[in-house]
Short mmCIF file of C-alpha atoms in Angstrom, two decimals:
data_model
loop_
_atom_site.label_atom_id
_atom_site.label_comp_id
_atom_site.label_asym_id
_atom_site.label_seq_id
_atom_site.Cartn_x
_atom_site.Cartn_y
_atom_site.Cartn_z
CA ALA A 398 81.57 101.70 111.22
CA LEU A 399 85.20 101.77 112.35
CA LEU A 400 85.73 105.13 110.73
CA ASP A 401 82.63 106.61 112.34
CA HIS A 402 83.54 105.17 115.73
CA PHE A 403 87.08 106.52 115.65
CA GLY A 404 86.07 109.92 114.32
CA ALA A 405 87.03 109.96 110.64
CA LYS A 406 85.18 113.27 110.28
CA HIS A 407 87.65 114.92 112.67
CA LEU A 408 90.92 113.33 111.53
CA ASP A 409 92.38 116.67 110.47
CA ALA A 410 92.24 117.80 114.08
CA VAL A 411 94.07 114.73 115.38
CA PRO A 412 97.83 115.26 115.88
CA PRO A 413 100.24 112.51 114.78
CA PHE A 414 100.33 109.68 117.29
CA ALA A 415 101.85 106.24 117.89
CA CYS A 416 99.80 103.27 119.08
CA ILE A 417 100.84 100.17 121.02
CA THR A 418 98.35 97.31 120.86
CA HIS A 419 98.07 93.89 122.44
CA SER A 420 96.55 90.73 120.92
CA THR A 421 93.29 91.55 119.08
CA GLY A 422 94.13 95.27 119.13
CA GLY A 423 96.58 94.79 116.24
CA PRO A 424 93.99 93.59 113.70
CA VAL A 425 91.53 96.27 114.89
CA LEU A 426 93.99 99.08 114.15
CA ARG A 427 94.95 97.47 110.84
CA GLU A 428 91.29 97.37 109.81
CA TRP A 429 90.96 101.04 110.75
CA SER A 430 94.05 101.99 108.73
CA ALA A 431 92.84 99.96 105.75
CA ALA A 432 89.47 101.73 105.87
CA LEU A 433 91.23 105.09 105.77
CA VAL A 434 93.33 104.04 102.77
CA GLU A 435 90.22 102.81 100.98
CA LYS A 436 88.55 106.21 101.43
CA GLY A 437 91.68 108.11 100.42
CA LEU A 438 92.10 109.63 103.88
CA GLU A 439 95.47 110.27 105.49
CA THR A 440 95.99 108.63 108.86
CA PRO A 441 97.56 110.50 111.77
CA LEU A 442 98.96 107.14 112.97
CA THR A 443 102.76 107.19 112.61
CA HIS A 444 103.81 103.97 114.42
CA LEU A 445 101.78 100.83 115.04
CA ILE A 446 103.57 98.55 117.51
CA MET A 447 101.73 95.25 117.91
CA LEU A 448 102.40 92.98 120.89
CA ALA A 449 101.46 89.33 120.23
CA PRO A 450 98.88 90.26 117.56
CA ALA A 451 96.60 87.66 115.97
CA ASN A 452 97.17 88.98 112.43
CA HIS A 453 96.45 85.57 110.92
CA GLY A 454 94.08 84.50 113.69
CA SER A 455 94.34 82.09 116.60
CA ALA A 456 93.66 78.35 116.72
CA LEU A 457 91.80 78.96 119.98
CA ALA A 458 89.12 81.12 118.35
CA GLN A 459 87.22 78.05 117.10
CA LEU A 460 86.42 77.04 120.69
CA GLY A 461 83.63 79.60 121.00
CA SER A 462 83.14 82.66 123.18
CA SER A 463 81.94 80.96 126.36
CA ARG A 464 84.85 78.50 126.42
CA LEU A 465 87.41 81.18 125.60
CA GLY A 466 86.06 83.35 128.38
CA ARG A 467 87.21 80.66 130.80
CA ILE A 468 90.75 80.40 129.37
CA LYS A 469 92.80 82.84 131.44
CA SER A 470 95.55 83.24 128.86
CA TRP A 471 93.11 84.55 126.25
CA PHE A 472 90.66 87.26 127.30
CA GLY A 473 91.23 87.06 131.05
CA GLY A 474 87.73 85.99 132.00
CA VAL A 475 85.93 88.26 129.53
CA GLU A 476 83.65 86.51 127.03
CA PRO A 477 84.64 87.76 123.53
CA GLY A 478 82.07 88.79 120.93
CA GLU A 479 81.04 86.47 118.11
CA LEU A 480 82.10 88.86 115.34
CA ILE A 481 85.57 89.23 116.87
CA LEU A 482 85.90 85.44 117.07
CA ARG A 483 84.78 85.07 113.46
CA TRP A 484 87.59 87.40 112.38
CA LEU A 485 90.10 85.61 114.62
CA GLU A 486 89.27 82.07 113.52
CA LEU A 487 92.07 80.70 111.33
CA GLY A 488 91.42 81.28 107.64
CA SER A 489 88.44 83.61 108.08
CA ALA A 490 87.18 85.53 105.06
CA GLU A 491 87.79 88.79 106.91
CA GLN A 492 91.46 87.91 107.46
CA TRP A 493 91.90 86.96 103.82
CA THR A 494 90.29 90.22 102.69
CA LEU A 495 92.55 92.39 104.84
CA ASN A 496 95.76 90.45 104.28
CA THR A 497 95.40 90.13 100.50
CA ARG A 498 94.41 93.79 100.20
CA GLU A 499 97.54 94.86 102.06
CA LEU A 500 99.72 92.87 99.67
CA LYS A 501 98.92 95.45 97.01
CA GLU A 502 100.13 98.39 99.09
CA GLU A 503 103.33 100.25 98.37
CA ASP A 504 106.59 98.68 99.44
CA GLU A 505 107.54 101.50 101.77
CA PRO A 506 105.62 103.21 104.57
CA SER A 507 104.21 106.58 103.54
CA LYS A 508 101.99 109.22 105.09
CA ASN A 509 99.07 106.87 104.69
CA ARG A 510 100.90 103.76 105.83
CA PRO A 511 102.39 103.91 109.31
CA PHE A 512 105.57 102.19 110.37
CA ARG A 513 104.42 98.80 111.70
CA PHE A 514 106.20 96.41 114.05
CA VAL A 515 105.39 93.00 115.55
CA LEU A 516 106.81 91.91 118.90
CA SER A 517 105.83 88.48 120.19
CA GLY A 518 106.95 85.68 122.49
CA GLN A 519 107.26 81.89 122.34
CA THR A 520 107.08 80.98 126.03
CA ILE A 521 104.24 79.00 127.64
CA ASP A 522 103.12 80.13 131.09
CA ARG A 523 102.25 76.86 132.86
CA LYS A 524 100.03 78.74 135.29
CA LEU A 525 97.74 79.60 132.38
CA TYR A 526 97.92 76.23 130.62
CA ASP A 527 94.54 74.67 129.88
CA HIS A 528 94.86 70.90 130.38
CA LEU A 529 91.83 70.32 128.14
CA ASN A 530 93.25 72.19 125.16
CA SER A 531 96.61 71.44 123.54
CA TYR A 532 96.61 74.77 121.67
CA THR A 533 97.74 76.49 124.88
CA ASP A 534 101.02 74.54 124.73
CA GLU A 535 102.02 74.62 121.06
CA ALA A 536 105.58 74.89 119.77
CA GLY A 537 106.22 78.30 118.25
CA SER A 538 103.37 79.88 120.22
CA ASP A 539 102.90 82.10 123.26
CA GLY A 540 99.98 80.00 124.48
CA VAL A 541 97.38 81.90 122.42
CA VAL A 542 98.90 83.19 119.18
CA ARG A 543 101.44 81.39 117.00
CA LEU A 544 104.49 83.37 115.92
CA ALA A 545 103.56 82.59 112.32
CA ALA A 546 100.09 84.04 112.94
CA ALA A 547 101.46 87.19 114.57
CA ASN A 548 104.09 87.91 111.93
CA LEU A 549 103.12 90.40 109.22
CA ASN A 550 105.78 89.05 106.88
CA TYR A 551 103.79 86.67 104.69
CA ARG A 552 103.16 85.72 101.07
CA LEU A 553 100.38 84.67 98.72
CA VAL A 554 100.71 81.92 96.11
CA ASP A 555 97.98 81.54 93.48
CA LEU A 556 97.76 78.02 92.02
CA VAL A 557 95.54 77.45 88.99
CA GLN A 558 94.64 74.04 87.53
CA THR A 559 95.48 73.50 83.87
CA SER A 560 94.13 70.99 81.36
CA HIS A 561 97.54 69.25 81.21
CA ARG A 562 98.49 66.13 83.10
CA TRP A 563 101.90 65.47 84.57
CA PRO A 564 104.11 63.56 82.09
CA ASP A 565 104.96 60.74 84.54
CA GLY A 566 101.57 59.07 84.16
CA SER A 567 99.88 60.78 87.09
CA LYS A 568 96.11 61.11 86.76
CA ALA A 569 96.29 64.54 88.34
CA HIS A 570 96.30 67.69 86.23
CA ARG A 571 98.96 70.30 86.81
CA LEU A 572 98.51 73.14 89.26
CA GLU A 573 100.64 76.04 88.09
CA ILE A 574 101.39 79.46 89.49
CA GLY A 575 99.18 82.02 87.80
CA ALA A 576 100.72 84.98 85.99
CA GLN A 577 102.20 87.45 88.51
CA THR A 578 100.57 85.74 91.46
CA LEU A 579 103.49 85.12 93.80
CA TYR A 580 103.08 88.06 96.16
CA ARG A 581 105.24 89.06 99.10
CA SER A 582 104.10 91.45 101.83
CA ARG A 583 106.11 94.59 102.43
CA ARG A 584 108.69 93.86 105.06
CA THR A 585 107.68 94.39 108.69
CA PRO A 586 110.22 94.33 111.56
CA PHE A 587 109.46 91.19 113.59
CA LEU A 588 111.11 90.36 116.91
CA VAL A 589 110.73 87.36 119.21
CA ILE A 590 111.01 88.60 122.79
CA PRO A 591 112.70 86.08 125.12
CA ASN A 592 110.82 84.56 128.05
CA VAL A 593 107.42 86.16 127.51
CA ALA A 594 103.97 84.58 127.07
CA HIS A 595 100.75 86.01 125.68
CA SER A 596 99.40 87.19 129.01
CA GLY A 597 99.71 86.77 132.76
CA ARG A 598 101.25 88.73 135.59
CA ASP A 599 104.53 86.79 135.65
CA LEU A 600 105.36 86.26 131.95
CA GLY A 601 102.79 88.28 129.98
CA ILE A 602 104.33 90.37 127.21
CA MET A 603 102.42 93.39 128.51
CA ARG A 604 101.22 92.70 132.05
CA SER A 605 104.58 91.50 133.41
CA VAL A 606 106.22 94.88 132.76
CA SER A 607 106.99 96.59 136.07
CA LEU A 608 108.72 99.74 137.25
CA ARG A 609 110.69 97.62 139.67
CA GLY A 610 114.03 96.08 138.68
CA ASP A 611 115.84 96.33 135.35
CA ARG A 612 114.07 97.54 132.24
CA PRO A 613 112.63 94.47 130.46
CA PRO A 614 113.55 93.65 126.83
CA ILE A 615 110.02 94.42 125.59
CA VAL A 616 110.35 98.07 126.72
CA ASP A 617 113.70 98.44 124.96
CA ALA A 618 112.20 96.95 121.80
CA ILE A 619 109.24 99.35 121.89
CA LEU A 620 111.54 102.35 122.31
CA ARG A 621 113.63 101.20 119.35
CA CYS A 622 110.46 101.02 117.26
CA LEU A 623 109.34 104.50 118.32
CA ASP A 624 112.77 105.84 117.35
CA VAL A 625 112.25 104.93 113.65
CA GLN A 626 111.69 108.04 111.53
CA ASN A 627 112.52 107.02 107.94
CA ALA A 628 112.48 104.06 105.55
CA ASP A 629 116.22 103.35 105.88
CA HIS A 630 116.03 103.18 109.66
CA TYR A 631 112.93 100.98 109.34
CA GLU A 632 114.76 98.52 107.10
CA ALA A 633 117.83 98.51 109.34
CA LEU A 634 115.68 97.67 112.37
CA ALA A 635 114.07 94.82 110.43
CA ASP A 636 117.56 93.41 109.79
CA SER A 637 118.51 93.72 113.47
CA PHE A 638 115.27 92.15 114.68
CA ALA A 639 115.75 89.20 112.30
CA LYS A 640 119.24 88.49 113.68
CA GLU A 641 118.10 88.85 117.28
CA THR A 642 115.14 86.54 116.68
CA GLU A 643 117.45 83.88 115.28
CA VAL A 644 119.66 84.10 118.39
CA THR A 645 116.68 83.97 120.78
CA GLN A 646 115.18 80.92 119.11
CA LEU A 647 118.51 79.12 119.20
CA GLN A 648 118.98 79.93 122.89
CA GLU A 649 115.44 78.93 123.89
CA LYS A 650 115.65 75.78 121.74
CA VAL A 651 112.05 76.11 120.57
CA GLU A 652 111.07 74.38 117.35
CA ARG A 653 110.42 76.90 114.58
CA CYS A 654 107.13 76.45 112.76
CA SER A 655 105.31 77.69 109.67
CA MET A 656 101.63 78.02 108.83
CA ILE A 657 99.86 77.55 105.49
CA SER A 658 96.35 78.92 104.97
CA PHE A 659 94.67 77.26 101.97
CA CYS A 660 91.64 78.61 100.12
CA PHE A 661 89.96 76.24 97.63
CA GLN A 662 87.68 77.52 94.87
CA ASP A 663 86.78 76.77 91.26
CA ASP A 664 87.20 78.90 88.16
CA GLN A 665 83.63 80.20 88.54
CA GLY A 666 84.51 81.63 91.95
CA GLU A 667 82.54 79.02 93.89
CA ALA A 668 83.98 77.83 97.19
CA LEU A 669 84.79 74.10 97.26
CA GLN A 670 83.12 72.34 100.17
CA ASP A 671 84.02 68.68 99.65
CA TYR A 672 87.71 67.99 99.03
CA ASP A 673 90.77 66.14 100.28
CA MET A 674 94.29 67.53 100.24
CA LEU A 675 97.62 65.80 100.78
CA LEU A 676 101.05 67.31 101.21
CA LEU A 677 103.67 65.69 98.98
CA ALA A 678 107.46 65.43 98.92
CA GLY A 679 109.75 64.65 96.00
CA PRO A 680 111.24 63.03 94.09
CA ASP A 681 108.28 60.63 93.82
CA TRP A 682 105.69 63.13 95.09
CA ASP A 683 104.57 60.82 97.81
CA PRO A 684 103.08 61.78 101.24
CA ASP A 685 105.19 59.00 102.79
CA LEU A 686 108.36 60.95 101.91
CA LEU A 687 107.52 63.78 104.30
CA PRO A 688 109.88 63.91 107.30
CA ASN A 689 108.91 62.40 110.64
CA GLY A 690 107.41 64.92 113.03
CA PHE A 691 106.65 67.52 110.33
CA PHE A 692 102.96 67.79 111.22
CA LYS A 693 101.75 69.95 114.13
CA ASP A 694 98.09 70.75 113.49
CA ARG A 695 95.32 70.92 110.91
CA GLN A 696 92.22 73.07 111.31
CA ARG A 697 89.31 73.79 108.98
CA ASN A 698 87.42 77.05 109.33
CA SER A 699 84.00 76.31 110.84
CA LYS A 700 82.09 78.73 108.55
CA GLU A 701 84.37 79.05 105.52
CA ARG A 702 84.64 75.33 104.78
CA ASN A 703 86.89 75.95 101.80
CA LYS A 704 89.62 77.27 104.13
CA LEU A 705 92.11 74.75 105.52
CA ILE A 706 95.06 75.64 107.75
CA TYR A 707 98.17 73.49 108.25
CA TYR A 708 100.69 74.13 111.02
CA LEU A 709 104.06 72.53 110.29
CA SER A 710 107.52 72.16 111.74
CA HIS A 711 109.67 74.43 109.62
CA ASP A 712 112.86 72.90 111.01
CA ARG A 713 111.84 69.52 109.59
CA MET A 714 110.18 70.69 106.38
CA SER A 715 113.16 72.87 105.45
CA LYS A 716 115.25 69.72 104.97
CA LEU A 717 113.19 68.86 101.87
CA SER A 718 114.37 69.95 98.45
CA SER A 719 110.81 70.27 97.10
CA VAL A 720 107.23 70.07 98.27
CA GLY A 721 103.82 69.71 96.65
CA ILE A 722 100.09 69.22 97.19
CA ARG A 723 97.46 66.93 95.69
CA VAL A 724 93.83 68.07 95.74
CA THR A 725 90.88 65.78 95.09
CA ALA A 726 87.55 67.62 94.99
CA ARG A 727 84.03 66.28 94.60
CA PRO A 728 81.81 65.69 92.72
CA GLN A 729 83.85 63.72 90.21
CA GLY A 730 81.03 62.74 87.86
CA LYS A 731 81.43 62.56 84.12
CA LEU A 732 78.66 65.06 83.44
CA ALA A 733 79.93 67.66 85.91
CA GLY A 734 82.74 67.68 88.43
CA TYR A 735 86.44 68.13 89.11
CA LEU A 736 89.61 66.26 88.22
CA PRO A 737 92.47 65.70 90.69
CA ALA A 738 95.10 68.45 90.72
CA GLU A 739 98.73 68.42 91.77
CA PHE A 740 101.35 71.11 92.41
CA ARG A 741 105.10 70.44 92.47
CA SER A 742 107.35 73.25 93.66
CA SER A 743 110.43 72.18 91.71
CA ALA A 744 108.52 72.20 88.42
CA ALA A 745 107.53 75.81 89.16
CA GLY A 746 111.16 76.72 89.81
CA LEU A 747 110.49 77.29 93.51
CA LYS A 748 112.67 76.29 96.43
CA ILE A 749 111.29 75.35 99.81
CA LYS A 750 112.24 78.84 101.13
CA ASP A 751 110.04 80.40 98.45
CA VAL A 752 107.00 78.58 99.81
CA LEU A 753 107.66 78.04 103.51
CA LEU A 754 109.52 80.32 105.93
CA ALA A 755 110.13 80.03 109.66
CA ASN A 756 107.68 81.98 111.85
CA GLU A 757 105.65 82.99 108.79
CA THR A 758 102.32 82.27 107.13
CA THR A 759 101.83 81.45 103.45
CA LEU A 760 98.42 82.03 101.87
CA VAL A 761 97.74 79.53 99.08
CA ARG A 762 94.73 80.05 96.83
CA VAL A 763 93.92 76.95 94.78
CA THR A 764 91.61 77.28 91.76
CA LEU A 765 90.26 74.11 90.11
CA LEU A 766 88.58 73.86 86.73
CA ARG A 767 84.89 73.02 86.91
CA ARG A 768 84.30 70.55 84.08
CA VAL A 769 80.78 70.58 82.64
CA ASP A 770 79.94 68.22 79.77
CA ARG A 771 77.86 69.50 76.86
CA GLU A 772 75.24 66.85 77.66
CA VAL A 773 74.37 68.49 80.99
CA PHE A 774 71.63 70.40 79.14
CA ARG A 775 70.48 70.76 75.55
CA ILE A 776 68.31 73.18 73.60
CA ASP A 777 66.20 71.15 71.17
CA SER A 778 63.44 71.85 68.68
CA GLY A 779 60.87 69.85 70.62
CA ALA A 780 59.62 68.25 67.40
CA ARG A 781 59.62 64.84 69.04
CA ARG A 782 59.34 63.55 72.58
CA ARG A 783 62.33 61.77 74.06
CA SER A 784 63.72 60.71 77.41
CA PHE A 785 66.99 61.99 78.85
CA LYS A 786 67.33 59.19 81.39
CA GLY A 787 69.92 57.46 79.26
CA ALA A 788 71.96 60.56 78.50
CA ARG A 789 75.69 59.99 78.81
CA ALA A 790 78.66 62.30 78.86
CA SER A 791 79.95 63.12 75.39
CA GLY A 792 83.45 63.98 76.49
CA ASP A 793 83.12 67.47 75.04
CA LEU A 794 83.16 70.30 77.59
#
């Protein structure tokens, strides 16, 4: 539908062009580009410059279209469509599909992969603050989109449950990184623009730009992006943006945060609906060892109940030497069910920076073993009648 709407049949007649998007526009153009790649078509898009894009969604999307239409910092009084909100809700299936698919792209931009850039702010415009919703005043956010959700530098970690327990007497079975399943996105230049919010006439990253006065930093940043013409220049700009972002965040004294998007499933591909998950810290792998103030927010996707999103203080979590998770899924019956699972980063040879980075999102896919006892069903000769009411688990899977 995107291809038809944007004229895929006439792409050859479209001259090369650059596109600057705001907010939801970033994911829309990414979906369009991905559709072209899937069909083997070359895109005329050379530069995609995204201002405050919700590439990993927005915590506000779960509020619903009518409520969001009243939040001035979001759609400015326009009630958003349900399908857009479904995409934007943290952890949505559509986000996972697009973001995991892009992980398999080539490392460098090519004719079919435009140069992409993300420019976002971390300032809250108090005039647009919604007193009934704390998401409009989050650390590491512009009032609508978190920096970690805007950033297109992200990674995927696949954790698979094994049949082995941890040697220290834990009842949990080991979660281990699957073969070749620690993916890193191709690098995207990411810059935090000082003193800008998501929207608004005074501080909005787009609307506040005026012809009067000095040229604002956002305009300079956009021109620097448009000036990129090759892979070396692209990489050099990514280095410069990273250093400038570090300086800006130090000057504005805003707490840096990270986001983790979990997806829970079993080895048959079924989504897990009933589960508990705890974050752990070493050396005793205890939730009580996590640093004070590490937790910012937890949200479960309203439709994809196997998706769970944690928003954490990176500045506090980065002080840990190792981190882990413990997952308890139900049912836990002896005839059919799941056993507790536990992941420990140090055992996998990972450092905290391999799992959690400032202003970034980590996708974590957790696969548990569905244990089905042989006594769940039986093929018998039927030579004699018998009752199965007293059937018990044999212990054999």
